[in-house]
Amino acid sequence: MHDEPMHDESTEPPTQPNHKSLSFKTKLAYGAGDAGAGITATLLAFSFLIFLTNVANLRPALAGTVLLIGKIWDAVNDPIIGYLSDRTRSRWGRRHSWMLVASIPFGVFFFLYWIVPTFSEDPGLNQWARFIYYTVISIIFNAVSSAVTLPYTALTPELSRDYDERTSLTSYRFLFSIGGSILALALGQFFAMRFPDDSIAQYLSLGGVCAILSVLPIYWCVWGTTDPTAFNPRQRAASPGSDLDLRPSGSIWVQFKDVLQSRPFWYVIGIYLCSWLSFQLTAAIIPYYAVSYMEMDSYFSVALVVQGTAMLALVFWSWISYKYGRKRAYFAGMSGWIVAQILLFFLPSDRVDWLYILCALAGLGVSTAYLIPWSMLTDVTDLDELNTGEQRQGTFYALMVFLQKTGLALGIWLAGIILELSGFVEPPPGEPIPPQPESALFAIRLVVGPLPALLLMMGLLLMYHYPITRELQETVILRLRERRESLAQAKSPQSGD
């Protein structure tokens, strides 16, 4: 009925029984919400740096600075959006409303990334004008991207409070995320074959198609995650504890200060940063490695092997995590990934066959990087709620992404600086890539091999000392449920009143 009162989910804690499974439809819709992020993030990770240097004709240092500024702004606006989404009241819900408003700008500004504008006949002036253009587009896109992805990721702990169910949700999420990335890379390979001599048309076509494909799944997610087995504001209005207000109190700075005092949170940040800085460095440089060092016609097939293996391995690692725990799953995946990164440095330039084998081995590790750290963060938010009595998922997720993106920005910027200092030669727009000097080829191998391997080893050390076990998390969930039931009974009217 349209005249039924709408209740804001931001004031209602989840009340589903322990171990109650979410419906397949809900999990599928939730997972679809990350398809657009998978498409856009993958193309930006694998293609944007080489697009700026080899298609838009920016110097590597300027190209790296575009990514640096965009990522730093992305990191700055993330905590703000996370804080605001925690406190939003809307008939669509505090997470869904942000996703709906930002979805169209998300697609439009992603498409604008792949235009190569001409501002002047002077090559030097034109390069600086393009630098400003891509920087502005990057700032705006990262803002609307955060408005979609941050509220989406904060849905995870609100959909379920079960340890294994959350891992299952994360599996669905990254199944779609990696699936989206594979689709984007397959389209990249298609357009590379369709426009073999016109790289500008290749990237423009790819950007346009992927912009449309990245927006549509957002609507599926919004309308598909109101299943009764998940959260439904109308149905939960009559449930015990639905009038409890667990929204965070205090200013945004107080919230950030409190969140940063969580010791387990810093472990999750470190593990996530080490994993994803390794991936982003590899993704940004592997196109140069494939095209300039291995002398391949296209890098999309190499990226497809990494992401395809990662997607196929998600179910396997989810099962390993369920049976043996997250730590063991992470250690197993990371070990193979470290070996693959190190061997890439020593791989002869004529062994393309081994390149695909090592990329598949790396993909197995990348799969655990998708799955494990995000599911660990839900444990941290539960422990914080038990200690504070407040639900601050958005603030936790925002700060995690803030610190992660700041580290990634500096890492990718450093990769651009290394390329420029090594003597990398950028081609004119649309022209074939020229042969690179030995110094540039050595720098490419260094950034794609030993550097990511070192970061992954640091992540393993942090995972070894991570303090929240499965047993502790189950205890936290039990105490949270007992507290809610007690508070609900205390607030309920006395019989006969």
PDB file of C-alpha atoms in Angstrom, residues 31-159:
ATOM      1  CA  GLY A  31      26.693  -9.066  -6.118  1.00  0.00           C
ATOM      2  CA  ALA A  32      25.487  -7.275  -9.261  1.00  0.00           C
ATOM      3  CA  GLY A  33      26.017  -3.956  -7.511  1.00  0.00           C
ATOM      4  CA  ASP A  34      29.788  -4.313  -7.873  1.00  0.00           C
ATOM      5  CA  ALA A  35      29.790  -5.142 -11.593  1.00  0.00           C
ATOM      6  CA  GLY A  36      30.017  -1.479 -12.611  1.00  0.00           C
ATOM      7  CA  ALA A  37      32.865  -0.855 -10.209  1.00  0.00           C
ATOM      8  CA  GLY A  38      34.621  -3.941 -11.571  1.00  0.00           C
ATOM      9  CA  ILE A  39      34.276  -2.705 -15.147  1.00  0.00           C
ATOM     10  CA  THR A  40      35.442   0.843 -14.501  1.00  0.00           C
ATOM     11  CA  ALA A  41      38.153   0.062 -11.946  1.00  0.00           C
ATOM     12  CA  THR A  42      39.684  -2.630 -14.143  1.00  0.00           C
ATOM     13  CA  LEU A  43      39.902  -0.443 -17.230  1.00  0.00           C
ATOM     14  CA  LEU A  44      41.332   2.428 -15.206  1.00  0.00           C
ATOM     15  CA  ALA A  45      43.832   0.134 -13.507  1.00  0.00           C
ATOM     16  CA  PHE A  46      45.052  -1.663 -16.624  1.00  0.00           C
ATOM     17  CA  SER A  47      44.501   0.931 -19.339  1.00  0.00           C
ATOM     18  CA  PHE A  48      44.400   4.518 -18.099  1.00  0.00           C
ATOM     19  CA  LEU A  49      48.120   5.071 -17.512  1.00  0.00           C
ATOM     20  CA  ILE A  50      49.123   3.577 -20.864  1.00  0.00           C
ATOM     21  CA  PHE A  51      46.216   5.452 -22.514  1.00  0.00           C
ATOM     22  CA  LEU A  52      47.529   8.750 -21.164  1.00  0.00           C
ATOM     23  CA  THR A  53      51.114   8.102 -22.274  1.00  0.00           C
ATOM     24  CA  ASN A  54      50.604   6.190 -25.527  1.00  0.00           C
ATOM     25  CA  VAL A  55      47.301   7.632 -26.845  1.00  0.00           C
ATOM     26  CA  ALA A  56      46.854  11.076 -25.253  1.00  0.00           C
ATOM     27  CA  ASN A  57      50.621  11.742 -25.485  1.00  0.00           C
ATOM     28  CA  LEU A  58      51.173  12.847 -21.885  1.00  0.00           C
ATOM     29  CA  ARG A  59      54.626  12.484 -20.371  1.00  0.00           C
ATOM     30  CA  PRO A  60      54.699   9.621 -17.818  1.00  0.00           C
ATOM     31  CA  ALA A  61      55.238  12.060 -14.941  1.00  0.00           C
ATOM     32  CA  LEU A  62      52.171  14.107 -15.958  1.00  0.00           C
ATOM     33  CA  ALA A  63      50.133  10.945 -16.493  1.00  0.00           C
ATOM     34  CA  GLY A  64      51.116   9.677 -13.054  1.00  0.00           C
ATOM     35  CA  THR A  65      50.202  13.055 -11.553  1.00  0.00           C
ATOM     36  CA  VAL A  66      46.700  12.847 -13.078  1.00  0.00           C
ATOM     37  CA  LEU A  67      46.209   9.552 -11.258  1.00  0.00           C
ATOM     38  CA  LEU A  68      47.764  10.951  -8.074  1.00  0.00           C
ATOM     39  CA  ILE A  69      45.450  13.979  -7.891  1.00  0.00           C
ATOM     40  CA  GLY A  70      42.361  11.948  -8.760  1.00  0.00           C
ATOM     41  CA  LYS A  71      43.120   9.282  -6.187  1.00  0.00           C
ATOM     42  CA  ILE A  72      43.952  11.753  -3.427  1.00  0.00           C
ATOM     43  CA  TRP A  73      40.694  13.619  -4.035  1.00  0.00           C
ATOM     44  CA  ASP A  74      38.933  10.253  -4.120  1.00  0.00           C
ATOM     45  CA  ALA A  75      40.484   9.447  -0.761  1.00  0.00           C
ATOM     46  CA  VAL A  76      39.447  12.812   0.703  1.00  0.00           C
ATOM     47  CA  ASN A  77      35.795  12.635  -0.339  1.00  0.00           C
ATOM     48  CA  ASP A  78      35.363   9.002   0.755  1.00  0.00           C
ATOM     49  CA  PRO A  79      35.202   9.637   4.519  1.00  0.00           C
ATOM     50  CA  ILE A  80      32.772  12.512   3.967  1.00  0.00           C
ATOM     51  CA  ILE A  81      30.417  10.382   1.882  1.00  0.00           C
ATOM     52  CA  GLY A  82      30.713   7.473   4.316  1.00  0.00           C
ATOM     53  CA  TYR A  83      29.846   9.729   7.253  1.00  0.00           C
ATOM     54  CA  LEU A  84      26.920  11.319   5.422  1.00  0.00           C
ATOM     55  CA  SER A  85      25.520   7.978   4.262  1.00  0.00           C
ATOM     56  CA  ASP A  86      25.577   6.744   7.869  1.00  0.00           C
ATOM     57  CA  ARG A  87      23.346   9.671   8.827  1.00  0.00           C
ATOM     58  CA  THR A  88      21.104   9.877   5.738  1.00  0.00           C
ATOM     59  CA  ARG A  89      17.334   9.554   6.115  1.00  0.00           C
ATOM     60  CA  SER A  90      15.433   8.633   2.964  1.00  0.00           C
ATOM     61  CA  ARG A  91      12.423   6.575   1.908  1.00  0.00           C
ATOM     62  CA  TRP A  92      14.887   4.642  -0.279  1.00  0.00           C
ATOM     63  CA  GLY A  93      17.235   3.930   2.633  1.00  0.00           C
ATOM     64  CA  ARG A  94      20.495   5.558   3.618  1.00  0.00           C
ATOM     65  CA  ARG A  95      22.600   3.454   1.187  1.00  0.00           C
ATOM     66  CA  HIS A  96      20.227   2.996  -1.761  1.00  0.00           C
ATOM     67  CA  SER A  97      19.441   6.701  -2.149  1.00  0.00           C
ATOM     68  CA  TRP A  98      23.102   7.590  -2.732  1.00  0.00           C
ATOM     69  CA  MET A  99      23.501   4.834  -5.300  1.00  0.00           C
ATOM     70  CA  LEU A 100      20.447   5.961  -7.283  1.00  0.00           C
ATOM     71  CA  VAL A 101      21.403   9.648  -7.435  1.00  0.00           C
ATOM     72  CA  ALA A 102      25.036   9.046  -8.468  1.00  0.00           C
ATOM     73  CA  SER A 103      24.496   6.240 -10.995  1.00  0.00           C
ATOM     74  CA  ILE A 104      24.044   8.310 -14.204  1.00  0.00           C
ATOM     75  CA  PRO A 105      26.943  10.754 -13.532  1.00  0.00           C
ATOM     76  CA  PHE A 106      29.044   7.669 -12.759  1.00  0.00           C
ATOM     77  CA  GLY A 107      28.611   6.422 -16.333  1.00  0.00           C
ATOM     78  CA  VAL A 108      28.858   9.819 -18.047  1.00  0.00           C
ATOM     79  CA  PHE A 109      32.148  10.871 -16.483  1.00  0.00           C
ATOM     80  CA  PHE A 110      33.681   7.454 -17.020  1.00  0.00           C
ATOM     81  CA  PHE A 111      33.045   7.872 -20.753  1.00  0.00           C
ATOM     82  CA  LEU A 112      34.671  11.335 -20.713  1.00  0.00           C
ATOM     83  CA  TYR A 113      37.930   9.720 -19.548  1.00  0.00           C
ATOM     84  CA  TRP A 114      38.494   8.211 -22.987  1.00  0.00           C
ATOM     85  CA  ILE A 115      38.138  11.297 -25.166  1.00  0.00           C
ATOM     86  CA  VAL A 116      41.369  12.775 -26.587  1.00  0.00           C
ATOM     87  CA  PRO A 117      40.583  16.489 -26.957  1.00  0.00           C
ATOM     88  CA  THR A 118      42.674  18.932 -29.000  1.00  0.00           C
ATOM     89  CA  PHE A 119      42.943  22.393 -27.435  1.00  0.00           C
ATOM     90  CA  SER A 120      45.842  23.951 -29.336  1.00  0.00           C
ATOM     91  CA  GLU A 121      48.160  23.494 -32.308  1.00  0.00           C
ATOM     92  CA  ASP A 122      51.101  23.926 -29.948  1.00  0.00           C
ATOM     93  CA  PRO A 123      52.065  20.393 -28.759  1.00  0.00           C
ATOM     94  CA  GLY A 124      53.401  21.638 -25.435  1.00  0.00           C
ATOM     95  CA  LEU A 125      50.353  23.756 -24.653  1.00  0.00           C
ATOM     96  CA  ASN A 126      48.041  21.002 -25.825  1.00  0.00           C
ATOM     97  CA  GLN A 127      49.717  18.509 -23.485  1.00  0.00           C
ATOM     98  CA  TRP A 128      49.178  20.766 -20.462  1.00  0.00           C
ATOM     99  CA  ALA A 129      45.568  21.434 -21.495  1.00  0.00           C
ATOM    100  CA  ARG A 130      44.948  17.701 -21.711  1.00  0.00           C
ATOM    101  CA  PHE A 131      46.587  17.264 -18.322  1.00  0.00           C
ATOM    102  CA  ILE A 132      44.095  19.731 -16.831  1.00  0.00           C
ATOM    103  CA  TYR A 133      41.180  18.099 -18.674  1.00  0.00           C
ATOM    104  CA  TYR A 134      41.961  14.568 -17.433  1.00  0.00           C
ATOM    105  CA  THR A 135      42.629  15.851 -13.914  1.00  0.00           C
ATOM    106  CA  VAL A 136      39.216  17.572 -13.722  1.00  0.00           C
ATOM    107  CA  ILE A 137      37.415  14.522 -15.150  1.00  0.00           C
ATOM    108  CA  SER A 138      39.269  12.292 -12.675  1.00  0.00           C
ATOM    109  CA  ILE A 139      38.249  14.457  -9.715  1.00  0.00           C
ATOM    110  CA  ILE A 140      34.567  14.499 -10.691  1.00  0.00           C
ATOM    111  CA  PHE A 141      34.415  10.814 -11.612  1.00  0.00           C
ATOM    112  CA  ASN A 142      36.052   9.735  -8.370  1.00  0.00           C
ATOM    113  CA  ALA A 143      33.513  11.785  -6.396  1.00  0.00           C
ATOM    114  CA  VAL A 144      30.467  10.195  -8.053  1.00  0.00           C
ATOM    115  CA  SER A 145      32.157   6.781  -7.980  1.00  0.00           C
ATOM    116  CA  SER A 146      32.515   7.079  -4.197  1.00  0.00           C
ATOM    117  CA  ALA A 147      28.849   8.055  -3.935  1.00  0.00           C
ATOM    118  CA  VAL A 148      27.984   4.714  -5.557  1.00  0.00           C
ATOM    119  CA  THR A 149      30.585   2.316  -4.197  1.00  0.00           C
ATOM    120  CA  LEU A 150      30.893   3.415  -0.569  1.00  0.00           C
ATOM    121  CA  PRO A 151      27.194   3.076   0.312  1.00  0.00           C
ATOM    122  CA  TYR A 152      27.187  -0.193  -1.636  1.00  0.00           C
ATOM    123  CA  THR A 153      30.078  -1.718   0.304  1.00  0.00           C
ATOM    124  CA  ALA A 154      28.508  -0.601   3.590  1.00  0.00           C
ATOM    125  CA  LEU A 155      25.485  -2.789   2.792  1.00  0.00           C
ATOM    126  CA  THR A 156      27.418  -5.974   3.609  1.00  0.00           C
ATOM    127  CA  PRO A 157      27.160  -5.902   7.424  1.00  0.00           C
ATOM    128  CA  GLU A 158      23.555  -4.678   7.180  1.00  0.00           C
ATOM    129  CA  LEU A 159      22.452  -7.622   5.043  1.00  0.00           C
TER     130      LEU A 159
END
